[in-house]
Short mmCIF file of C-alpha atoms in Angstrom, two decimals:
data_model
loop_
_atom_site.label_atom_id
_atom_site.label_comp_id
_atom_site.label_asym_id
_atom_site.label_seq_id
_atom_site.Cartn_x
_atom_site.Cartn_y
_atom_site.Cartn_z
CA LEU A 168 249.44 43.66 -122.37
CA ILE A 169 248.34 41.67 -125.53
CA GLY A 170 246.59 43.80 -128.31
CA LEU A 171 246.90 47.35 -126.44
CA PRO A 172 246.47 50.17 -129.19
CA PRO A 173 248.48 52.67 -127.53
CA CYS A 174 245.51 54.82 -128.26
CA ALA A 175 243.31 53.34 -126.60
CA TYR A 176 243.34 55.39 -123.36
CA ASP A 177 244.51 57.90 -120.93
CA VAL A 178 246.61 58.72 -118.68
CA THR A 179 243.37 57.97 -115.92
CA GLY A 180 243.13 54.76 -117.31
CA ARG A 181 239.42 55.77 -119.47
CA LEU A 182 238.94 54.80 -122.33
CA ASN A 183 239.60 57.41 -125.36
CA ASN A 184 236.95 59.07 -127.92
CA CYS A 185 239.32 58.08 -130.80
CA GLN A 186 238.66 58.65 -134.11
CA PRO A 187 238.51 56.02 -136.97
CA LEU A 188 241.14 56.11 -139.21
CA GLN A 189 240.24 57.54 -142.69
CA MET A 190 242.30 56.18 -146.31
CA GLN A 191 243.74 59.52 -147.59
CA LYS A 192 243.07 58.05 -150.87
CA GLY A 193 239.88 59.41 -152.84
CA ALA A 194 237.54 59.11 -150.57
CA GLU A 195 237.81 54.61 -149.83
CA CYS A 196 237.51 54.16 -145.76
CA MET A 197 239.86 51.11 -144.68
CA VAL A 198 239.05 48.96 -142.17
CA ARG A 199 241.38 49.67 -139.12
CA LYS A 200 240.35 48.65 -135.53
CA ILE A 201 239.29 45.55 -134.90
CA LEU A 202 237.35 44.82 -130.54
CA ILE A 203 238.18 41.33 -130.16
CA ASP A 204 235.46 39.93 -127.43
CA ALA A 205 237.44 36.16 -125.80
CA GLY A 206 233.78 35.83 -124.43
CA LEU A 207 232.70 33.57 -121.81
CA ASN A 208 231.79 29.80 -121.51
CA GLY A 209 230.51 29.17 -118.27
CA ARG A 210 233.47 27.82 -116.32
CA THR A 211 235.57 30.76 -117.20
CA ALA A 212 234.51 34.78 -115.41
CA CYS A 213 235.61 37.61 -117.40
CA SER A 214 239.32 37.82 -115.91
CA GLY A 215 240.33 34.86 -118.78
CA ARG A 216 241.12 31.91 -116.00
CA THR A 217 238.86 29.00 -115.76
CA GLU A 218 238.78 27.14 -112.21
CA SER A 219 242.20 25.76 -113.08
CA GLY A 220 244.02 28.94 -112.65
CA GLU A 221 244.35 28.84 -117.24
CA SER A 222 243.68 31.05 -120.13
CA SER A 223 240.75 29.41 -121.31
CA PRO A 224 240.27 28.13 -124.75
CA ALA A 225 239.11 31.53 -125.76
CA TRP A 226 241.27 34.10 -124.01
CA LYS A 227 244.11 32.00 -126.25
CA ILE A 228 242.96 32.20 -129.23
CA GLY A 229 241.49 36.23 -128.83
CA GLU A 230 245.30 37.01 -127.65
CA ALA A 231 247.13 34.95 -130.65
CA LEU A 232 244.30 36.39 -132.66
CA SER A 233 245.09 40.02 -131.27
CA ASP A 234 249.40 39.21 -132.24
CA ALA A 235 248.02 38.02 -135.14
CA LEU A 236 245.93 40.96 -136.58
CA GLU A 237 248.53 43.39 -134.97
CA GLN A 238 251.39 42.14 -137.53
CA MET A 239 248.81 42.37 -140.32
CA GLY A 240 248.55 45.64 -139.44
CA TYR A 241 245.30 46.70 -137.64
CA GLU A 242 244.56 48.12 -134.62
CA VAL A 243 243.10 45.35 -132.06
CA LEU A 244 241.52 46.51 -128.87
CA PHE A 245 241.13 43.02 -126.81
CA SER A 246 239.15 42.64 -124.51
CA GLY A 247 241.13 41.01 -121.94
CA ASN A 248 242.46 45.22 -121.72
CA VAL A 249 239.24 46.72 -120.87
CA PRO A 250 239.05 47.27 -117.80
CA GLU A 251 235.10 47.49 -117.73
CA LEU A 252 234.41 44.35 -119.08
CA CYS A 253 237.31 42.44 -117.64
CA GLU A 254 235.15 43.60 -114.49
CA ARG A 255 232.22 42.17 -115.01
CA GLU A 256 233.62 39.02 -113.49
CA ASP A 257 229.92 37.09 -113.54
CA GLY A 258 229.08 38.11 -116.83
CA VAL A 259 225.99 40.30 -116.42
CA GLY A 260 225.57 43.56 -118.50
CA ARG A 261 229.07 42.38 -120.43
CA PRO A 262 227.42 42.42 -123.91
CA ALA A 263 225.56 45.60 -123.19
CA ALA A 264 229.60 46.89 -121.58
CA CYS A 265 231.46 45.23 -124.80
CA ALA A 266 228.81 47.14 -127.72
CA SER A 267 229.91 50.70 -126.09
CA VAL A 268 232.91 50.36 -126.25
CA ALA A 269 233.30 49.20 -129.47
CA GLY A 270 231.43 52.30 -130.00
CA ARG A 271 233.14 54.80 -128.29
CA TRP A 272 236.37 53.39 -129.90
CA HIS A 273 234.85 53.48 -133.47
CA ALA A 274 235.78 50.14 -134.12
CA ASP A 275 235.01 49.13 -137.92
CA CYS A 276 234.04 45.53 -137.14
CA VAL A 277 233.67 44.10 -133.85
CA LEU A 278 234.13 40.13 -133.21
CA ARG A 279 232.97 37.78 -130.30
CA LEU A 280 234.97 34.28 -130.05
CA CYS A 281 232.98 31.00 -128.45
CA ILE A 282 234.92 27.73 -127.81
CA ARG A 283 232.07 25.08 -127.15
CA SER A 284 232.51 20.90 -126.72
CA ALA A 285 231.66 19.58 -130.07
CA PRO A 286 228.96 16.91 -130.25
CA ASP A 287 230.89 14.95 -131.92
CA PRO A 288 233.88 13.92 -130.12
CA GLY A 289 235.56 13.29 -132.82
CA GLU A 290 234.77 16.22 -135.47
CA GLY A 291 234.48 19.90 -135.04
CA SER A 292 232.84 22.82 -136.99
CA ALA A 293 233.42 26.54 -137.28
CA GLU A 294 229.63 28.64 -137.11
CA ALA A 295 228.42 32.02 -136.83
CA LEU A 296 226.30 35.11 -135.71
CA VAL A 297 225.70 37.77 -137.25
CA PHE A 298 223.04 40.42 -136.74
CA ARG A 299 221.21 40.13 -140.73
CA ARG A 300 221.56 38.32 -144.15
CA ARG A 301 222.53 40.45 -146.78
CA SER A 302 224.83 42.64 -144.25
CA ASP A 303 229.20 43.71 -143.97
CA ALA A 304 228.06 40.76 -140.66
CA TRP A 305 227.81 38.58 -142.69
CA SER A 306 230.01 38.51 -145.92
CA LEU A 307 232.31 39.37 -142.49
CA ALA A 308 231.29 35.81 -141.22
CA GLU A 309 231.61 33.55 -144.53
CA SER A 310 234.94 35.04 -144.86
CA VAL A 311 236.50 33.65 -141.25
CA LEU A 312 234.48 30.65 -141.91
CA GLN A 313 235.87 30.26 -145.33
CA GLN A 314 240.06 30.10 -144.43
CA VAL A 315 239.01 28.33 -140.60
CA GLU A 316 237.60 25.40 -142.71
CA LEU A 317 240.61 26.11 -145.30
CA GLY A 318 243.30 26.65 -142.57
CA SER A 319 241.95 23.48 -140.18
CA GLU A 320 239.29 20.46 -139.39
CA LEU A 321 236.92 22.65 -138.59
CA LYS A 322 234.16 22.71 -140.77
CA ASN A 323 232.15 25.33 -141.69
CA GLY A 324 228.90 25.46 -139.91
CA GLY A 325 227.57 28.80 -142.35
CA VAL A 326 226.28 31.70 -140.84
CA ARG A 327 222.65 32.66 -139.07
CA PRO A 328 221.15 35.36 -139.01
CA ALA A 329 220.53 35.84 -133.98
CA SER A 330 218.22 39.23 -134.57
CA GLY A 331 217.50 39.14 -130.34
CA VAL A 332 220.95 38.45 -130.14
CA LEU A 333 221.61 41.71 -127.42
CA LEU A 334 225.28 42.55 -128.54
CA LEU A 335 224.58 42.62 -132.03
CA ARG A 336 221.55 44.51 -131.83
CA ARG A 337 223.52 47.68 -129.94
CA THR A 338 226.71 47.40 -131.92
CA ALA A 339 226.73 50.04 -135.33
CA CYS A 340 229.36 48.77 -136.69
CA PRO A 341 229.69 44.78 -138.20
CA GLY A 342 229.20 42.55 -135.38
CA VAL A 343 230.27 38.10 -135.11
CA ILE A 344 230.42 36.24 -132.79
CA LEU A 345 232.13 33.39 -134.27
CA VAL A 346 231.61 30.08 -132.14
CA LEU A 347 234.25 27.15 -132.15
CA LYS A 348 233.04 23.79 -131.80
CA LEU A 349 236.35 22.00 -130.59
CA PRO A 350 236.95 17.87 -130.22
CA PHE A 351 236.79 17.91 -125.96
CA CYS A 352 240.19 16.51 -125.85
CA ARG A 353 241.45 19.61 -128.08
CA LYS A 354 239.10 22.20 -126.64
CA GLU A 355 240.74 20.66 -122.67
CA SER A 356 244.48 20.80 -123.67
CA LEU A 357 244.62 23.94 -126.26
CA ASN A 358 248.04 24.49 -126.69
CA ARG A 359 249.28 28.08 -128.30
CA ARG A 360 250.32 26.01 -131.15
CA ASP A 361 246.93 25.01 -131.57
CA ALA A 362 244.93 28.43 -130.90
CA ALA A 363 247.49 30.31 -133.03
CA GLN A 364 246.98 28.90 -135.62
CA TYR A 365 242.90 28.69 -135.59
CA ALA A 366 244.30 32.67 -135.12
CA ASP A 367 245.95 32.60 -138.43
CA CYS A 368 242.63 31.28 -139.75
CA ILE A 369 240.29 34.62 -138.35
CA ALA A 370 243.08 37.00 -139.53
CA THR A 371 243.70 35.28 -143.37
CA GLY A 372 239.41 35.71 -143.03
CA VAL A 373 239.45 38.90 -141.47
CA ASP A 374 241.92 40.36 -143.71
CA ALA A 375 240.55 38.99 -146.99
CA TRP A 376 237.31 40.83 -145.88
CA ALA A 377 238.61 44.43 -144.28
CA GLN A 378 240.18 44.28 -148.40
CA THR A 379 237.05 44.53 -150.22
CA ALA A 380 235.54 46.17 -147.19
CA ALA A 381 237.88 49.23 -148.04
CA GLY A 382 237.29 49.75 -151.36
CA VAL A 383 239.83 48.76 -153.28
CA PRO A 384 239.97 48.09 -157.10
CA GLY A 385 237.16 46.18 -159.01
CA THR A 386 235.77 46.04 -154.54
CA SER A 387 232.59 48.43 -152.69
CA VAL A 388 233.37 51.21 -150.01
CA CYS A 389 233.31 51.34 -146.59
CA ARG A 390 229.28 51.41 -146.19
CA TYR A 391 229.58 52.30 -142.27
CA PRO A 392 227.80 55.59 -140.70
CA TYR A 393 230.40 56.64 -139.32
CA CYS A 394 233.25 56.25 -141.71
CA LYS A 395 232.98 60.00 -143.97
CA ALA A 396 234.67 61.15 -146.91
#
């Protein structure tokens, strides 16, 4: 299974209440545990399969993103490997369940992927939703969007506050809903190579933000409430 960290589940299949990883150097906390949620897109159930039986674009990018982040040394929990999320085929209560999983796993950030068709058939864009302005989530979103714009054909659609979104409101750690608006043809026939390209851009943005949040020289230390010196 892609993206499933060894400590995520015990032998009974229940999510372990793992403690957040901490740096041993000084009082700095390192961003290490990242929850990736593939989200839903109307035609796709929580199993990540479309009506045709193929993986949805969000799942293709989510799996590739899990691989990219793990290669960078992060612990990644992909929603496709969490039974209590996958079993919610109708999506009812899923945002609250996702926030609950993030809290019990002590995730350092949550990134939800949503793939939509761009209004303009020839142009795509990427935008992000966060709980509020001037927050760690806002910085994370800006970093990801910058790298997506630099490494792909998608334009930077900016970050918007969305305090009414349940997932963002209930997630204690920085949470970002990343919306990729792909040209219709690209969205409907997204291959693994293109998915990996988008994933690499997102991973680079997450890593750049994480280095800042981790308290590397010249930057601020981690300010998450459950990270204690």
